[in-house]
């Protein structure tokens, strides 16, 4: 990128010399205007400033002409003076001041012959400030409005690499919509052909380039079109690069290296991968967001990758997807689970189910298969807990179930007395209410509410003695009566929180089916809490049966070739890469065709399980239902 920036700035400098650098001639001939009386003092100072400009005394020029404007704010050289001040400020790298001066010229003297020149220089200022969209917009204004053919030609020579290398497709489409027709149309038509070439779609590129050359013979960009047409005709051995961005030396370095081993193993053991020209381009994000952004841009702009695989964490995956999506590059996310990634990243595919899918899946299983109807929820008050809870609760509502209690904890789950006391209180009140309604089905709800309070007070008096202060604790504080009115407790908690949640649930004598997310799929942690969690049902992402001959053969061959034992992440990396390879094998060798393959594929068979994209576009929905029983995790479904 640094090389291309230097070349672009060099081209701008050459353009400024071409149009405005012949001593003071070009500037001198644009003024004075006939309708304004010539002031000889102004003329003398202006010519002296031109001389100093040629001698590169830019600070002197700025001072001379600013002093001139203080004495003669309205003079016959006003537009030339403003323009020369702007150029002097540009040469001094005073970008803000140059922009203000040149914008004043354009704003106050829109009919001046120097307006196009001012816009051209404003574009150079915008480029120096790395505002590439504004650079392109200003140059397109010059192209569409200028009567100077030489200026239009040079502008187009600058615009085509700018639009091709510095802007994403979304920004180019936005500009094309604003500047369609006129002199800019040929430029945007050519860009379409060049983009097809960049995407390795050489047949389409050849067709579009020939159409362009027939439509615009003698165009200043004709040599560019002919060069790309020759390149498209070449029958070179094609290399298809697949980018990989992972935190190989970050906090999750061990996990990243195991996933990468799976990706490499898929390429090395595919007999057609070499023939197809597959090449992995691996980048280490170090677990840093800035590195993720830098590597994503580098893979797209310099390596011209066909697709990108990455990252481990959802937030970093979203950044890859957003940057790559603007360039139309497909992204496969092997480990990200957060909701909404495919909405912000239009070319991203999630190989693991998102949280919405997970909450919905466990709720549907609980209600449709287990016939459970009433639920309480305890979840961490973070994005994961909230997204899982929202999806679970919405599904229960849709299936006419009932959420009787929804509670949260913040960071530390060591003390959950308030949360479980609330769940117990709600459960006891529901037990009393259900009992009253069973005996008196026609009773008014207001009467039921009153009777519930009476019954609870009576039970409180019989079970819990008064304290020394004469007060009685809440009925829920007594654990003598088991709570049986809640069918299930949904705990979308982290693995390390199970040891705090499960014992406290037992302490408060709440007898209900435990439901959990995929973080419960940890046999070691469940064994430590076996007396509390026996019978728990939870989600599983990837089920590995150690006795399965398919897995055993894969494990042994993987060990022999890669030197490590494959983990579940290794299998995910292997399946993700095989998914890509299958698309390429079917002819998806461009961004557009690969994205069509990824969008249209509803099911893909992985090593141990299928991937189901039929329920939700570009999000795998395949999950297992697991159960912990007899100190073992079993696959139920």
Coordinates of C-alpha atoms in Angstrom, one line a residue, residues 179-622:
X179 CA -21.8 10.5 -11.2
X180 CA -23.4 8.2 -13.8
X181 CA -23.3 9.3 -17.4
X182 CA -21.0 11.9 -18.9
X183 CA -17.3 11.5 -19.0
X184 CA -17.4 9.3 -15.9
X185 CA -19.4 6.5 -17.5
X186 CA -16.5 5.1 -19.4
X187 CA -14.4 5.0 -16.2
X188 CA -17.1 3.1 -14.3
X189 CA -17.6 0.7 -17.2
X190 CA -13.9 0.0 -17.2
X191 CA -13.8 -0.6 -13.5
X192 CA -16.5 -3.2 -13.8
X193 CA -14.2 -5.1 -16.2
X194 CA -11.1 -4.7 -14.1
X195 CA -13.0 -5.9 -11.0
X196 CA -14.0 -9.1 -12.9
X197 CA -10.3 -9.6 -13.7
X198 CA -9.3 -9.0 -10.0
X199 CA -11.9 -11.7 -9.0
X200 CA -10.2 -14.2 -11.3
X201 CA -13.3 -14.3 -13.6
X202 CA -11.2 -14.0 -16.8
X203 CA -13.9 -14.9 -19.2
X204 CA -16.2 -12.2 -18.0
X205 CA -13.3 -9.7 -17.9
X206 CA -12.4 -10.5 -21.5
X207 CA -16.0 -10.0 -22.6
X208 CA -16.4 -6.7 -20.7
X209 CA -13.0 -5.3 -21.9
X210 CA -13.8 -6.0 -25.5
X211 CA -17.2 -4.3 -25.2
X212 CA -15.5 -1.3 -23.5
X213 CA -12.8 -1.0 -26.3
X214 CA -15.5 -1.2 -29.0
X215 CA -17.6 1.5 -27.2
X216 CA -14.8 3.9 -26.3
X217 CA -12.2 3.8 -29.1
X218 CA -9.3 6.3 -28.6
X219 CA -10.1 6.7 -24.9
X220 CA -7.2 7.9 -22.7
X221 CA -7.5 4.7 -20.7
X222 CA -7.4 2.5 -23.8
X223 CA -3.9 1.3 -23.0
X224 CA -5.1 0.1 -19.5
X225 CA -8.0 -1.8 -21.1
X226 CA -5.7 -3.4 -23.7
X227 CA -3.1 -4.4 -21.1
X228 CA -5.7 -6.1 -18.9
X229 CA -7.2 -7.8 -22.0
X230 CA -3.8 -9.3 -22.8
X231 CA -3.4 -10.5 -19.2
X232 CA -6.9 -12.1 -19.3
X233 CA -5.8 -14.1 -22.3
X234 CA -2.8 -15.6 -20.6
X235 CA -3.0 -19.3 -19.7
X236 CA -0.7 -19.1 -16.6
X237 CA -0.9 -21.7 -13.9
X238 CA -3.6 -20.2 -11.6
X239 CA -3.0 -19.8 -7.9
X240 CA -6.0 -19.5 -5.6
X241 CA -5.1 -17.9 -2.3
X242 CA -7.1 -18.6 0.8
X243 CA -6.3 -16.2 3.7
X244 CA -6.3 -17.3 7.3
X245 CA -6.3 -14.8 10.2
X246 CA -5.9 -16.3 13.7
X247 CA -4.4 -15.3 17.1
X248 CA -1.5 -17.7 16.8
X249 CA 0.5 -15.9 19.4
X250 CA -2.4 -14.4 21.4
X251 CA -4.2 -15.5 24.5
X252 CA -6.0 -18.2 22.4
X253 CA -2.7 -19.2 20.7
X254 CA -3.1 -22.9 21.5
X255 CA -6.6 -23.1 20.2
X256 CA -5.7 -21.1 17.1
X257 CA -2.8 -23.4 16.2
X258 CA -5.0 -26.5 16.5
X259 CA -7.6 -25.0 14.2
X260 CA -4.9 -24.0 11.7
X261 CA -3.6 -27.5 11.8
X262 CA -7.0 -28.7 10.7
X263 CA -7.1 -26.2 7.9
X264 CA -3.6 -27.3 6.7
X265 CA -4.5 -31.0 7.0
X266 CA -7.5 -30.5 4.7
X267 CA -5.4 -28.9 2.0
X268 CA -2.5 -31.4 2.3
X269 CA -4.7 -34.5 2.1
X270 CA -6.9 -33.3 -0.7
X271 CA -5.5 -34.9 -3.9
X272 CA -6.9 -32.1 -6.1
X273 CA -5.8 -29.1 -4.0
X274 CA -2.4 -28.8 -5.7
X275 CA -4.0 -29.1 -9.2
X276 CA -6.5 -26.4 -8.2
X277 CA -3.7 -24.1 -7.2
X278 CA -4.7 -23.7 -3.6
X279 CA -2.3 -21.7 -1.5
X280 CA -2.8 -20.8 2.2
X281 CA -1.7 -17.3 3.2
X282 CA -1.6 -17.3 7.0
X283 CA -1.5 -14.1 9.2
X284 CA -1.1 -13.9 13.0
X285 CA -3.5 -11.3 14.5
X286 CA -1.9 -11.7 18.0
X287 CA -5.3 -11.3 19.4
X288 CA -5.2 -7.5 18.6
X289 CA -8.0 -5.8 16.7
X290 CA -5.7 -3.4 14.9
X291 CA -3.7 -6.4 13.5
X292 CA -7.0 -8.0 12.4
X293 CA -7.9 -4.9 10.4
X294 CA -4.4 -4.6 8.9
X295 CA -4.1 -8.2 7.9
X296 CA -7.6 -8.3 6.4
X297 CA -6.9 -5.3 4.2
X298 CA -3.5 -6.7 3.3
X299 CA -5.0 -10.1 2.3
X300 CA -7.6 -8.4 0.1
X301 CA -5.6 -5.6 -1.5
X302 CA -2.1 -7.2 -1.8
X303 CA -2.6 -11.0 -1.7
X304 CA -5.9 -10.9 -3.7
X305 CA -7.3 -13.9 -1.7
X306 CA -10.3 -15.8 -2.9
X307 CA -11.7 -16.1 0.7
X308 CA -10.7 -15.6 4.3
X309 CA -11.0 -18.0 7.2
X310 CA -11.0 -16.3 10.7
X311 CA -11.2 -15.5 13.6
X312 CA -11.8 -17.2 16.9
X313 CA -13.7 -14.4 18.7
X314 CA -16.9 -12.9 17.4
X315 CA -15.9 -9.2 17.6
X316 CA -12.8 -9.8 15.5
X317 CA -14.7 -12.0 13.1
X318 CA -17.2 -9.2 12.6
X319 CA -14.4 -6.8 11.7
X320 CA -13.0 -9.2 9.1
X321 CA -16.5 -9.8 7.7
X322 CA -17.2 -6.0 7.5
X323 CA -13.9 -5.1 5.7
X324 CA -14.0 -8.2 3.4
X325 CA -17.7 -7.7 2.7
X326 CA -17.1 -4.2 1.3
X327 CA -14.7 -5.8 -1.1
X328 CA -17.0 -8.8 -1.9
X329 CA -14.6 -11.3 -0.4
X330 CA -16.2 -14.4 1.2
X331 CA -15.4 -15.0 4.9
X332 CA -15.8 -18.3 6.7
X333 CA -16.0 -18.0 10.5
X334 CA -15.1 -21.4 12.1
X335 CA -15.8 -20.5 15.7
X336 CA -17.9 -17.2 16.0
X337 CA -21.3 -17.7 17.7
X338 CA -22.6 -14.2 18.3
X339 CA -25.9 -13.1 16.7
X340 CA -26.1 -10.7 13.8
X341 CA -22.7 -11.3 12.3
X342 CA -24.2 -12.2 8.9
X343 CA -26.3 -9.0 8.9
X344 CA -23.3 -6.7 9.3
X345 CA -21.0 -8.8 7.1
X346 CA -22.8 -9.7 3.9
X347 CA -20.2 -12.2 2.7
X348 CA -19.7 -14.0 6.0
X349 CA -20.7 -17.7 6.7
X350 CA -20.9 -19.0 10.3
X351 CA -19.8 -22.6 10.6
X352 CA -21.1 -22.8 14.2
X353 CA -24.7 -21.9 15.1
X354 CA -25.3 -18.4 16.5
X355 CA -26.8 -17.7 19.9
X356 CA -30.3 -17.1 18.5
X357 CA -30.2 -20.6 16.9
X358 CA -28.9 -22.2 20.2
X359 CA -31.6 -20.6 22.4
X360 CA -34.3 -21.5 20.0
X361 CA -33.1 -25.1 19.6
X362 CA -32.9 -26.0 23.3
X363 CA -36.3 -24.4 24.0
X364 CA -37.9 -26.3 21.1
X365 CA -36.5 -29.6 22.3
X366 CA -37.6 -28.9 25.9
X367 CA -41.2 -28.1 24.9
X368 CA -41.7 -30.4 21.9
X369 CA -39.8 -33.5 23.0
X370 CA -39.8 -33.2 26.8
X371 CA -43.2 -31.6 27.0
X372 CA -42.0 -29.0 29.6
X373 CA -44.1 -25.9 29.9
X374 CA -42.9 -23.6 32.7
X375 CA -39.3 -22.3 33.0
X376 CA -37.1 -20.1 35.1
X377 CA -33.9 -18.5 33.8
X378 CA -30.6 -17.6 35.5
X379 CA -28.0 -16.1 33.2
X380 CA -24.9 -13.9 33.2
X381 CA -25.8 -10.2 32.5
X382 CA -23.5 -10.0 29.4
X383 CA -24.1 -10.2 25.7
X384 CA -23.9 -14.0 25.6
X385 CA -26.4 -14.5 28.5
X386 CA -28.8 -11.9 27.1
X387 CA -28.8 -13.2 23.6
X388 CA -29.3 -16.8 24.7
X389 CA -32.1 -15.7 27.2
X390 CA -33.9 -13.6 24.6
X391 CA -33.9 -16.4 22.0
X392 CA -35.0 -19.0 24.6
X393 CA -37.8 -16.8 26.0
X394 CA -39.1 -15.8 22.6
X395 CA -39.3 -19.4 21.6
X396 CA -41.1 -20.4 24.8
X397 CA -43.6 -17.6 24.2
X398 CA -44.1 -18.7 20.6
X399 CA -44.9 -22.3 21.7
X400 CA -47.3 -21.0 24.4
X401 CA -45.0 -21.9 27.3
X402 CA -44.4 -19.6 30.4
X403 CA -41.3 -17.9 31.8
X404 CA -42.1 -17.5 35.5
X405 CA -38.8 -16.0 36.5
X406 CA -35.9 -14.3 34.8
X407 CA -32.9 -13.5 36.9
X408 CA -29.3 -12.2 36.2
X409 CA -25.9 -12.1 37.8
X410 CA -23.0 -9.8 37.2
X411 CA -19.5 -11.2 36.8
X412 CA -19.2 -13.1 40.1
X413 CA -21.7 -16.0 40.6
X414 CA -20.4 -17.0 44.0
X415 CA -23.4 -15.6 45.9
X416 CA -26.7 -16.2 44.1
X417 CA -28.9 -16.0 47.2
X418 CA -31.0 -13.2 45.8
X419 CA -31.6 -14.8 42.5
X420 CA -32.5 -18.3 43.8
X421 CA -34.6 -16.9 46.6
X422 CA -36.6 -15.0 43.9
X423 CA -37.0 -18.2 41.8
X424 CA -38.0 -20.2 44.9
X425 CA -40.5 -17.5 46.0
X426 CA -42.1 -17.5 42.5
X427 CA -42.2 -21.3 42.4
X428 CA -43.8 -21.6 45.8
X429 CA -46.5 -19.0 45.0
X430 CA -47.1 -20.9 41.8
X431 CA -47.5 -24.2 43.7
X432 CA -50.1 -22.6 46.0
X433 CA -51.9 -21.0 43.2
X434 CA -52.0 -24.1 41.1
X435 CA -53.3 -26.1 44.1
X436 CA -56.1 -23.5 44.8
X437 CA -57.2 -23.5 41.2
X438 CA -57.2 -27.3 41.0
X439 CA -59.6 -27.4 43.9
X440 CA -61.6 -24.4 42.9
X441 CA -61.6 -24.1 39.1
X442 CA -64.3 -21.5 38.9
X443 CA -62.7 -19.1 41.5
X444 CA -62.1 -15.5 40.4
X445 CA -58.5 -14.5 40.0
X446 CA -58.7 -11.7 42.6
X447 CA -60.0 -14.3 45.1
X448 CA -57.2 -16.6 44.2
X449 CA -54.6 -13.9 44.8
X450 CA -56.1 -13.2 48.3
X451 CA -56.2 -16.8 49.2
X452 CA -52.6 -17.4 48.0
X453 CA -51.4 -14.7 50.5
X454 CA -53.4 -16.4 53.4
X455 CA -52.1 -19.9 52.6
X456 CA -48.5 -18.6 52.4
X457 CA -48.9 -16.9 55.8
X458 CA -50.3 -20.0 57.4
X459 CA -47.4 -22.2 56.0
X460 CA -44.9 -19.6 57.1
X461 CA -46.3 -19.7 60.7
X462 CA -46.2 -23.5 60.8
X463 CA -42.7 -23.9 59.3
X464 CA -40.6 -20.9 60.4
X465 CA -40.6 -19.5 64.0
X466 CA -40.4 -15.8 64.7
X467 CA -37.0 -14.2 65.1
X468 CA -36.0 -12.4 68.3
X469 CA -37.3 -9.2 66.7
X470 CA -40.7 -10.6 66.3
X471 CA -40.4 -10.8 62.5
X472 CA -40.7 -13.9 60.3
X473 CA -38.4 -14.5 57.3
X474 CA -39.9 -14.8 53.9
X475 CA -41.6 -18.1 53.1
X476 CA -39.1 -18.7 50.3
X477 CA -36.2 -18.7 52.9
X478 CA -37.4 -22.1 54.1
X479 CA -36.1 -24.9 52.1
X480 CA -38.2 -27.5 53.9
X481 CA -40.7 -27.6 51.0
X482 CA -39.3 -28.6 47.6
X483 CA -40.3 -26.3 44.7
X484 CA -41.9 -28.6 42.1
X485 CA -44.0 -26.1 40.1
X486 CA -41.3 -25.1 37.7
X487 CA -40.6 -27.7 34.9
X488 CA -37.1 -26.6 34.0
X489 CA -34.4 -24.1 34.9
X490 CA -32.4 -22.7 32.0
X491 CA -28.8 -21.9 32.9
X492 CA -26.9 -20.4 29.9
X493 CA -23.8 -20.1 32.1
X494 CA -20.1 -20.5 31.5
X495 CA -18.3 -23.7 32.3
X496 CA -16.5 -22.2 35.3
X497 CA -19.8 -20.9 36.7
X498 CA -21.4 -24.4 37.0
X499 CA -19.7 -25.1 40.3
X500 CA -21.4 -22.1 41.8
X501 CA -24.8 -22.3 40.1
X502 CA -25.6 -26.0 40.6
X503 CA -25.0 -26.4 44.4
X504 CA -27.0 -23.2 45.1
X505 CA -29.9 -24.6 43.1
X506 CA -29.8 -27.7 45.2
X507 CA -29.5 -25.7 48.4
X508 CA -32.8 -23.9 47.6
X509 CA -34.5 -27.2 47.0
X510 CA -35.7 -26.4 43.5
X511 CA -36.6 -29.7 41.8
X512 CA -36.6 -29.0 38.1
X513 CA -35.0 -30.2 34.9
X514 CA -31.7 -28.4 34.3
X515 CA -31.2 -27.0 30.8
X516 CA -27.9 -25.5 29.6
X517 CA -26.0 -24.1 26.6
X518 CA -22.9 -25.6 25.0
X519 CA -20.6 -24.5 27.9
X520 CA -22.1 -27.3 29.9
X521 CA -20.5 -29.8 27.5
X522 CA -17.5 -30.4 29.8
X523 CA -17.4 -33.8 31.5
X524 CA -14.7 -32.9 33.9
X525 CA -16.6 -29.9 35.3
X526 CA -19.9 -31.9 35.5
X527 CA -18.1 -34.8 37.3
X528 CA -17.1 -32.3 40.0
X529 CA -20.8 -31.4 40.5
X530 CA -22.3 -34.8 39.7
X531 CA -24.6 -34.9 42.8
X532 CA -26.3 -31.7 41.6
X533 CA -26.4 -31.9 37.8
X534 CA -27.2 -35.5 37.1
X535 CA -29.8 -35.6 34.3
X536 CA -28.9 -32.1 33.0
X537 CA -29.6 -31.6 29.3
X538 CA -27.6 -29.1 27.2
X539 CA -26.4 -28.3 23.7
X540 CA -23.4 -29.8 21.9
X541 CA -21.6 -28.2 18.9
X542 CA -19.5 -31.0 17.7
X543 CA -19.9 -34.5 19.1
X544 CA -16.9 -36.8 19.0
X545 CA -17.4 -40.5 19.7
X546 CA -13.9 -41.8 20.6
X547 CA -15.0 -45.3 19.4
X548 CA -16.2 -44.1 16.0
X549 CA -13.9 -45.8 13.4
X550 CA -14.2 -42.7 11.2
X551 CA -12.8 -40.5 14.0
X552 CA -10.2 -43.0 15.0
X553 CA -8.8 -43.2 11.5
X554 CA -8.8 -39.4 11.2
X555 CA -7.1 -39.0 14.6
X556 CA -4.4 -41.5 13.8
X557 CA -3.6 -40.0 10.3
X558 CA -3.8 -36.5 11.6
X559 CA -1.3 -37.3 14.4
X560 CA 1.1 -38.9 12.0
X561 CA 1.0 -36.0 9.6
X562 CA 0.6 -32.9 11.8
X563 CA 2.4 -34.1 14.9
X564 CA -0.4 -33.2 17.3
X565 CA -3.7 -34.8 18.4
X566 CA -6.7 -33.2 16.7
X567 CA -9.1 -31.3 18.9
X568 CA -12.7 -30.3 18.1
X569 CA -11.3 -27.0 16.8
X570 CA -9.0 -29.0 14.5
X571 CA -12.1 -30.8 13.1
X572 CA -13.8 -27.5 12.7
X573 CA -10.8 -26.1 10.7
X574 CA -10.8 -29.3 8.6
X575 CA -14.5 -29.1 7.8
X576 CA -14.3 -25.3 7.1
X577 CA -11.5 -25.8 4.6
X578 CA -13.2 -28.8 3.0
X579 CA -16.3 -26.7 2.5
X580 CA -14.3 -24.1 0.6
X581 CA -12.4 -26.8 -1.4
X582 CA -15.7 -28.4 -2.5
X583 CA -16.9 -25.0 -3.8
X584 CA -13.7 -24.5 -5.8
X585 CA -13.9 -28.0 -7.1
X586 CA -17.4 -27.1 -8.5
X587 CA -16.0 -24.2 -10.4
X588 CA -16.4 -21.4 -7.8
X589 CA -13.0 -19.7 -8.5
X590 CA -14.1 -16.1 -8.2
X591 CA -15.5 -14.1 -5.3
X592 CA -18.9 -13.9 -6.9
X593 CA -19.2 -17.6 -7.8
X594 CA -17.8 -18.7 -4.5
X595 CA -20.4 -16.5 -2.7
X596 CA -23.1 -18.0 -4.8
X597 CA -22.0 -21.5 -3.8
X598 CA -21.9 -20.6 -0.1
X599 CA -25.3 -19.0 -0.2
X600 CA -27.0 -21.7 -2.2
X601 CA -25.5 -24.7 -0.3
X602 CA -28.1 -25.9 2.3
X603 CA -26.2 -28.9 3.6
X604 CA -22.6 -29.9 3.7
X605 CA -21.3 -33.2 5.1
X606 CA -18.4 -32.7 7.5
X607 CA -16.1 -35.3 9.0
X608 CA -18.5 -36.3 11.8
X609 CA -21.7 -34.4 11.2
X610 CA -23.6 -32.4 8.7
X611 CA -23.7 -28.6 8.5
X612 CA -27.2 -27.3 8.0
X613 CA -27.7 -23.8 6.4
X614 CA -31.3 -24.3 5.4
X615 CA -32.9 -22.8 8.5
X616 CA -31.0 -19.5 8.5
X617 CA -29.0 -18.1 5.6
X618 CA -25.2 -18.5 6.0
X619 CA -25.6 -19.7 9.6
X620 CA -25.1 -23.4 10.4
X621 CA -28.1 -24.6 12.5
X622 CA -27.0 -28.2 13.3

